[in-house]
PDB file of C-alpha atoms in Angstrom:
ATOM      1  CA  MET A   1     122.857  95.893  92.423  1.00 65.00           C
ATOM      2  CA  ARG A   2     120.892  98.809  91.198  1.00 88.00           C
ATOM      3  CA  ILE A   3     118.947 100.431  93.974  1.00 97.00           C
ATOM      4  CA  ASP A   4     116.380 103.346  93.231  1.00 98.00           C
ATOM      5  CA  TYR A   5     116.581 105.472  96.293  1.00 98.00           C
ATOM      6  CA  ARG A   6     113.931 108.386  95.331  1.00 98.00           C
ATOM      7  CA  VAL A   7     111.606 107.459  97.762  1.00 98.00           C
ATOM      8  CA  TYR A   8     112.663 105.666 100.568  1.00 98.00           C
ATOM      9  CA  LEU A   9     110.314 105.119 103.672  1.00 98.00           C
ATOM     10  CA  VAL A  10     111.077 105.030 107.028  1.00 98.00           C
ATOM     11  CA  THR A  11     108.362 102.918 108.920  1.00 98.00           C
ATOM     12  CA  SER A  12     107.236 103.927 112.208  1.00 97.00           C
ATOM     13  CA  GLY A  13     105.013 101.901 115.240  1.00 96.00           C
ATOM     14  CA  ALA A  14     104.925  98.174 114.821  1.00 96.00           C
ATOM     15  CA  GLY A  15     100.974  97.103 114.204  1.00 94.00           C
ATOM     16  CA  ARG A  16      99.298  95.980 111.502  1.00 97.00           C
ATOM     17  CA  SER A  17      98.997  99.182 109.766  1.00 97.00           C
ATOM     18  CA  THR A  18     102.835  99.656 110.075  1.00 98.00           C
ATOM     19  CA  ILE A  19     103.097  96.319 107.326  1.00 98.00           C
ATOM     20  CA  ALA A  20      99.888  97.700 105.802  1.00 98.00           C
ATOM     21  CA  VAL A  21     101.155 101.233 105.085  1.00 98.00           C
ATOM     22  CA  ALA A  22     104.824  99.802 104.178  1.00 98.00           C
ATOM     23  CA  ALA A  23     103.118  97.043 101.171  1.00 98.00           C
ATOM     24  CA  ARG A  24     101.111 100.470  99.863  1.00 98.00           C
ATOM     25  CA  ALA A  25     104.366 102.599  99.915  1.00 98.00           C
ATOM     26  CA  ALA A  26     106.353  99.719  97.942  1.00 98.00           C
ATOM     27  CA  ARG A  27     103.593  98.936  95.346  1.00 98.00           C
ATOM     28  CA  GLY A  28     103.007 102.887  94.613  1.00 98.00           C
ATOM     29  CA  GLY A  29     107.021 102.434  94.123  1.00 98.00           C
ATOM     30  CA  ALA A  30     109.577 103.704  97.059  1.00 98.00           C
ATOM     31  CA  GLY A  31     112.611 102.051  96.270  1.00 98.00           C
ATOM     32  CA  VAL A  32     113.324 100.920  99.507  1.00 98.00           C
ATOM     33  CA  VAL A  33     111.341 100.887 103.138  1.00 98.00           C
ATOM     34  CA  GLN A  34     113.737 100.879 105.911  1.00 98.00           C
ATOM     35  CA  VAL A  35     112.207  99.234 109.019  1.00 98.00           C
ATOM     36  CA  ARG A  36     112.805 100.703 112.457  1.00 97.00           C
ATOM     37  CA  LEU A  37     111.568  99.964 115.606  1.00 96.00           C
ATOM     38  CA  LYS A  38     113.108 101.410 118.809  1.00 93.00           C
ATOM     39  CA  GLY A  39     113.101 100.327 121.885  1.00 91.00           C
ATOM     40  CA  ALA A  40     112.114  97.066 120.976  1.00 94.00           C
ATOM     41  CA  SER A  41     113.322  93.614 122.091  1.00 94.00           C
ATOM     42  CA  ASP A  42     115.305  91.133 119.723  1.00 93.00           C
ATOM     43  CA  TRP A  43     112.766  89.368 118.905  1.00 96.00           C
ATOM     44  CA  GLU A  44     110.313  92.150 118.176  1.00 97.00           C
ATOM     45  CA  ARG A  45     112.084  93.901 116.107  1.00 97.00           C
ATOM     46  CA  LEU A  46     113.275  90.707 113.969  1.00 98.00           C
ATOM     47  CA  ASP A  47     109.232  89.349 114.151  1.00 98.00           C
ATOM     48  CA  LEU A  48     108.600  93.070 112.935  1.00 98.00           C
ATOM     49  CA  VAL A  49     111.495  92.709 110.132  1.00 98.00           C
ATOM     50  CA  CYS A  50     110.252  89.326 108.752  1.00 98.00           C
ATOM     51  CA  ARG A  51     106.151  90.170 108.041  1.00 98.00           C
ATOM     52  CA  VAL A  52     106.966  93.961 106.752  1.00 98.00           C
ATOM     53  CA  ALA A  53     109.710  92.005 104.331  1.00 98.00           C
ATOM     54  CA  ASP A  54     107.304  89.542 103.656  1.00 98.00           C
ATOM     55  CA  ALA A  55     104.488  92.117 102.538  1.00 98.00           C
ATOM     56  CA  VAL A  56     106.529  94.435 100.912  1.00 98.00           C
ATOM     57  CA  GLY A  57     107.995  90.913  99.102  1.00 98.00           C
ATOM     58  CA  ARG A  58     105.193  91.075  97.298  1.00 98.00           C
ATOM     59  CA  ALA A  59     103.514  93.893  97.062  1.00 98.00           C
ATOM     60  CA  ASN A  60     106.999  95.254  95.280  1.00 98.00           C
ATOM     61  CA  PRO A  61     109.612  92.276  94.676  1.00 98.00           C
ATOM     62  CA  ASP A  62     111.823  95.637  93.820  1.00 98.00           C
ATOM     63  CA  THR A  63     111.670  97.567  96.986  1.00 98.00           C
ATOM     64  CA  HIS A  64     114.790  96.721  99.106  1.00 98.00           C
ATOM     65  CA  VAL A  65     113.684  95.959 103.033  1.00 98.00           C
ATOM     66  CA  LEU A  66     116.610  97.315 104.983  1.00 98.00           C
ATOM     67  CA  VAL A  67     116.782  96.818 109.389  1.00 98.00           C
ATOM     68  CA  ASP A  68     117.599 100.470 111.241  1.00 97.00           C
ATOM     69  CA  ASP A  69     120.567  99.846 113.508  1.00 94.00           C
ATOM     70  CA  ASP A  70     120.635  96.400 113.903  1.00 96.00           C
ATOM     71  CA  VAL A  71     123.157  94.110 112.105  1.00 98.00           C
ATOM     72  CA  ALA A  72     122.222  91.094 113.719  1.00 97.00           C
ATOM     73  CA  VAL A  73     118.576  90.830 113.134  1.00 98.00           C
ATOM     74  CA  ALA A  74     119.220  91.940 108.811  1.00 98.00           C
ATOM     75  CA  GLY A  75     121.755  88.928 108.380  1.00 98.00           C
ATOM     76  CA  LEU A  76     118.881  86.904 110.970  1.00 98.00           C
ATOM     77  CA  ALA A  77     116.708  87.535 108.507  1.00 98.00           C
ATOM     78  CA  MET A  78     118.524  87.415 105.957  1.00 98.00           C
ATOM     79  CA  ARG A  79     119.626  83.972 106.141  1.00 98.00           C
ATOM     80  CA  MET A  80     115.896  82.908 106.332  1.00 98.00           C
ATOM     81  CA  GLY A  81     115.141  84.162 103.267  1.00 98.00           C
ATOM     82  CA  TYR A  82     113.494  87.025 104.023  1.00 98.00           C
ATOM     83  CA  HIS A  83     112.909  90.353 101.212  1.00 98.00           C
ATOM     84  CA  VAL A  84     115.513  91.860 103.350  1.00 98.00           C
ATOM     85  CA  HIS A  85     118.891  93.533 101.641  1.00 98.00           C
ATOM     86  CA  GLY A  86     120.921  95.230 104.420  1.00 98.00           C
ATOM     87  CA  VAL A  87     120.888  97.710 107.118  1.00 98.00           C
ATOM     88  CA  HIS A  88     121.132 100.968 107.782  1.00 98.00           C
ATOM     89  CA  VAL A  89     123.726 102.398 110.672  1.00 97.00           C
ATOM     90  CA  GLY A  90     124.478 105.824 112.929  1.00 92.00           C
ATOM     91  CA  ALA A  91     127.384 106.925 114.068  1.00 83.00           C
ATOM     92  CA  GLU A  92     126.597 105.513 117.338  1.00 86.00           C
ATOM     93  CA  ASP A  93     126.092 101.719 115.263  1.00 89.00           C
ATOM     94  CA  THR A  94     128.202  98.743 114.230  1.00 95.00           C
ATOM     95  CA  PRO A  95     130.898 100.288 111.889  1.00 97.00           C
ATOM     96  CA  PRO A  96     129.940 100.034 108.265  1.00 97.00           C
ATOM     97  CA  ARG A  97     133.641  97.816 107.591  1.00 98.00           C
ATOM     98  CA  VAL A  98     131.645  94.927 110.145  1.00 98.00           C
ATOM     99  CA  ALA A  99     128.285  95.375 109.243  1.00 98.00           C
ATOM    100  CA  ARG A 100     130.049  94.157 105.811  1.00 98.00           C
ATOM    101  CA  GLU A 101     131.789  91.631 107.602  1.00 98.00           C
ATOM    102  CA  MET A 102     129.228  90.031 108.966  1.00 98.00           C
ATOM    103  CA  LEU A 103     126.784  91.240 105.739  1.00 98.00           C
ATOM    104  CA  GLY A 104     128.650  89.997 103.027  1.00 98.00           C
ATOM    105  CA  PRO A 105     129.221  91.494  99.888  1.00 97.00           C
ATOM    106  CA  GLU A 106     125.780  91.442  98.203  1.00 97.00           C
ATOM    107  CA  ALA A 107     123.832  93.359 101.451  1.00 98.00           C
ATOM    108  CA  VAL A 108     123.289  96.673 101.252  1.00 98.00           C
ATOM    109  CA  ILE A 109     124.662  99.114 103.736  1.00 98.00           C
ATOM    110  CA  GLY A 110     123.784 102.836 104.964  1.00 98.00           C
ATOM    111  CA  VAL A 111     124.805 105.185 106.800  1.00 98.00           C
ATOM    112  CA  THR A 112     124.184 108.552 108.429  1.00 96.00           C
ATOM    113  CA  THR A 113     125.823 111.684 108.104  1.00 95.00           C
ATOM    114  CA  GLY A 114     124.748 115.021 108.043  1.00 94.00           C
ATOM    115  CA  THR A 115     127.789 117.479 107.822  1.00 95.00           C
ATOM    116  CA  LEU A 116     130.910 118.126 105.679  1.00 96.00           C
ATOM    117  CA  ASP A 117     133.257 116.410 107.808  1.00 96.00           C
ATOM    118  CA  LEU A 118     130.681 113.209 108.457  1.00 96.00           C
ATOM    119  CA  VAL A 119     130.686 112.699 104.691  1.00 97.00           C
ATOM    120  CA  ARG A 120     134.389 113.057 104.274  1.00 97.00           C
ATOM    121  CA  ARG A 121     134.706 110.561 107.082  1.00 96.00           C
ATOM    122  CA  ALA A 122     132.711 108.288 105.073  1.00 97.00           C
ATOM    123  CA  ASN A 123     134.006 108.255 101.932  1.00 98.00           C
ATOM    124  CA  GLU A 124     137.109 106.447 104.130  1.00 97.00           C
ATOM    125  CA  ASP A 125     135.077 103.327 103.605  1.00 97.00           C
ATOM    126  CA  ALA A 126     133.057 103.621 100.123  1.00 98.00           C
ATOM    127  CA  ASP A 127     134.512 100.870  99.465  1.00 98.00           C
ATOM    128  CA  VAL A 128     131.655  99.165 101.750  1.00 98.00           C
ATOM    129  CA  ILE A 129     129.298 101.566 102.295  1.00 98.00           C
ATOM    130  CA  ASP A 130     126.378 102.069  99.615  1.00 98.00           C
ATOM    131  CA  TYR A 131     124.966 105.348 100.141  1.00 98.00           C
ATOM    132  CA  VAL A 132     124.524 107.628 102.969  1.00 98.00           C
ATOM    133  CA  GLY A 133     121.817 109.667 105.061  1.00 98.00           C
ATOM    134  CA  ALA A 134     122.109 112.837 105.290  1.00 97.00           C
ATOM    135  CA  GLY A 135     120.207 115.315 107.773  1.00 96.00           C
ATOM    136  CA  PRO A 136     118.920 116.167 109.668  1.00 96.00           C
ATOM    137  CA  PHE A 137     116.714 119.036 106.143  1.00 97.00           C
ATOM    138  CA  ARG A 138     114.537 120.383 109.494  1.00 93.00           C
ATOM    139  CA  LYS A 139     114.157 119.746 113.129  1.00 83.00           C
ATOM    140  CA  THR A 140     112.400 116.932 113.399  1.00 73.00           C
ATOM    141  CA  PRO A 141     110.474 115.212 116.758  1.00 66.00           C
ATOM    142  CA  THR A 142     111.060 111.759 115.862  1.00 58.00           C
ATOM    143  CA  LYS A 143     114.956 111.776 116.368  1.00 60.00           C
ATOM    144  CA  ASP A 144     117.452 114.660 117.504  1.00 61.00           C
ATOM    145  CA  SER A 145     120.866 114.332 115.763  1.00 62.00           C
ATOM    146  CA  GLY A 146     122.427 117.348 117.758  1.00 73.00           C
ATOM    147  CA  ARG A 147     122.897 118.484 114.165  1.00 82.00           C
ATOM    148  CA  GLU A 148     122.126 122.466 113.041  1.00 89.00           C
ATOM    149  CA  PRO A 149     119.116 121.785 109.648  1.00 95.00           C
ATOM    150  CA  LEU A 150     120.810 121.522 106.576  1.00 96.00           C
ATOM    151  CA  GLY A 151     117.555 123.346 104.474  1.00 96.00           C
ATOM    152  CA  LEU A 152     118.235 122.890 100.875  1.00 97.00           C
ATOM    153  CA  GLN A 153     120.934 125.007 100.831  1.00 97.00           C
ATOM    154  CA  GLY A 154     122.810 122.904 102.907  1.00 97.00           C
ATOM    155  CA  TYR A 155     122.845 119.376 100.472  1.00 98.00           C
ATOM    156  CA  PRO A 156     125.124 120.479  97.121  1.00 97.00           C
ATOM    157  CA  ALA A 157     128.088 121.410  99.116  1.00 97.00           C
ATOM    158  CA  LEU A 158     127.360 116.977 100.342  1.00 98.00           C
ATOM    159  CA  VAL A 159     126.880 116.119  96.953  1.00 98.00           C
ATOM    160  CA  ALA A 160     129.559 117.428  95.183  1.00 97.00           C
ATOM    161  CA  ALA A 161     131.830 115.865  98.465  1.00 98.00           C
ATOM    162  CA  THR A 162     130.345 112.599  98.572  1.00 98.00           C
ATOM    163  CA  LEU A 163     131.522 109.028  96.320  1.00 98.00           C
ATOM    164  CA  MET A 164     127.878 107.641  97.178  1.00 98.00           C
ATOM    165  CA  PRO A 165     124.648 108.666  96.739  1.00 98.00           C
ATOM    166  CA  ILE A 166     123.072 111.143  99.359  1.00 98.00           C
ATOM    167  CA  VAL A 167     119.551 110.596 100.260  1.00 98.00           C
ATOM    168  CA  ALA A 168     117.942 113.364 102.395  1.00 98.00           C
ATOM    169  CA  ILE A 169     116.111 112.480 105.749  1.00 96.00           C
ATOM    170  CA  GLY A 170     114.853 115.241 109.114  1.00 95.00           C
ATOM    171  CA  ASP A 171     111.404 115.743 108.957  1.00 95.00           C
ATOM    172  CA  VAL A 172     111.361 115.729 105.114  1.00 97.00           C
ATOM    173  CA  GLN A 173     107.516 117.096 103.150  1.00 97.00           C
ATOM    174  CA  PRO A 174     105.761 115.737 100.384  1.00 98.00           C
ATOM    175  CA  ALA A 175     105.890 119.083  99.692  1.00 98.00           C
ATOM    176  CA  ASP A 176     110.175 119.386  99.885  1.00 98.00           C
ATOM    177  CA  VAL A 177     110.205 117.204  97.434  1.00 98.00           C
ATOM    178  CA  ARG A 178     110.926 118.196  94.241  1.00 98.00           C
ATOM    179  CA  GLY A 179     112.873 121.291  96.131  1.00 98.00           C
ATOM    180  CA  LEU A 180     115.871 118.704  97.574  1.00 98.00           C
ATOM    181  CA  ALA A 181     115.426 116.461  93.947  1.00 98.00           C
ATOM    182  CA  ALA A 182     117.098 119.687  92.457  1.00 97.00           C
ATOM    183  CA  THR A 183     119.882 120.140  95.309  1.00 97.00           C
ATOM    184  CA  GLY A 184     121.471 117.293  93.493  1.00 97.00           C
ATOM    185  CA  VAL A 185     120.376 114.454  96.035  1.00 98.00           C
ATOM    186  CA  ALA A 186     119.756 110.730  95.048  1.00 98.00           C
ATOM    187  CA  GLY A 187     116.550 111.208  96.896  1.00 98.00           C
ATOM    188  CA  VAL A 188     114.197 111.477 100.358  1.00 98.00           C
ATOM    189  CA  ALA A 189     113.484 110.021 103.306  1.00 98.00           C
ATOM    190  CA  MET A 190     109.913 109.828 104.381  1.00 98.00           C
ATOM    191  CA  VAL A 191     108.487 108.623 107.605  1.00 97.00           C
ATOM    192  CA  ARG A 192     105.304 110.388 108.957  1.00 96.00           C
ATOM    193  CA  GLY A 193     104.969 112.341 104.980  1.00 97.00           C
ATOM    194  CA  ILE A 194     104.224 108.693 104.232  1.00 98.00           C
ATOM    195  CA  MET A 195     103.423 106.667 107.456  1.00 98.00           C
ATOM    196  CA  ALA A 196     100.763 108.908 108.459  1.00 97.00           C
ATOM    197  CA  ALA A 197      99.287 109.758 104.637  1.00 98.00           C
ATOM    198  CA  ARG A 198      95.426 108.786 104.002  1.00 97.00           C
ATOM    199  CA  ASP A 199      96.991 107.069 100.495  1.00 98.00           C
ATOM    200  CA  PRO A 200     100.384 106.003 100.930  1.00 98.00           C
ATOM    201  CA  GLU A 201     101.025 105.284  97.376  1.00 98.00           C
ATOM    202  CA  ALA A 202      99.763 108.033  96.221  1.00 98.00           C
ATOM    203  CA  VAL A 203     101.613 110.139  97.936  1.00 98.00           C
ATOM    204  CA  VAL A 204     104.682 108.196  96.814  1.00 98.00           C
ATOM    205  CA  ARG A 205     103.760 108.123  93.496  1.00 98.00           C
ATOM    206  CA  LYS A 206     103.298 112.244  93.286  1.00 98.00           C
ATOM    207  CA  ALA A 207     106.246 111.874  95.062  1.00 98.00           C
ATOM    208  CA  LEU A 208     108.344 109.937  91.860  1.00 98.00           C
ATOM    209  CA  ALA A 209     106.889 112.426  89.970  1.00 98.00           C
ATOM    210  CA  ASP A 210     108.551 115.559  91.365  1.00 98.00           C
ATOM    211  CA  PHE A 211     111.269 113.983  92.480  1.00 98.00           C
ATOM    212  CA  ASP A 212     112.035 113.171  88.875  1.00 98.00           C
ATOM    213  CA  ALA A 213     110.906 117.340  88.150  1.00 97.00           C
ATOM    214  CA  GLY A 214     113.317 118.223  90.622  1.00 97.00           C
ATOM    215  CA  ARG A 215     116.076 116.042  89.081  1.00 95.00           C
ATOM    216  CA  ALA A 216     115.580 117.609  85.128  1.00 94.00           C
ATOM    217  CA  ALA A 217     115.654 121.192  86.600  1.00 87.00           C
ATOM    218  CA  ARG A 218     118.835 120.915  88.057  1.00 83.00           C
ATOM    219  CA  PRO A 219     121.570 121.952  85.031  1.00 74.00           C
ATOM    220  CA  GLY A 220     122.255 119.383  82.744  1.00 66.00           C
ATOM    221  CA  GLY A 221     119.473 117.237  84.371  1.00 59.00           C
ATOM    222  CA  VAL A 222     120.787 114.450  86.032  1.00 53.00           C
ATOM    223  CA  SER A 223     121.449 113.514  89.289  1.00 47.00           C
ATOM    224  CA  PRO A 224     124.781 111.709  90.818  1.00 46.00           C
TER     225      PRO A 224
END
């Protein structure tokens, strides 16, 4: 399965604006939309996932929709036939091998990392993981990972060590995209940079162009 990780939206909120922004980001070319809804019931999470998936699928069938943390909700939405493709799990969530067993061979599974040790540990499950998220890029007000920010200088070593595509995450803003692309990551995940934008579609289109420019500036002009 070919997945475009270059611009990856992580949603916030649960209202109509969340669904609308996700659809507009997909229309702009975002390759992945991860639906994140902390502190909600299973039903509330499933309802939001299905509504986002429906809107994103209509806006851009090529955009993959993932569920944050909740493998059961992701699996149910997939079995119900919604435009949902998998899950992103953290260190305290369902282990990736269990997630693969639950979701099947076609599902997309992402795992949170952020240190060289965590990337190497994820490599042990490279046969069941599609990509790793690595961060935080900088300290973020939305999630405290307990890890020190990587900054631009932290990513090349992780890229060199991984067996999978790396997506940078952690208060990434549109202005950071070109520099991050030059480090060799496969993509950048943004929350506020897209969710709070006046024109999310335009932000995504610009970010895609900036990512390609940053990638081209790398030695050899390619990204892993």
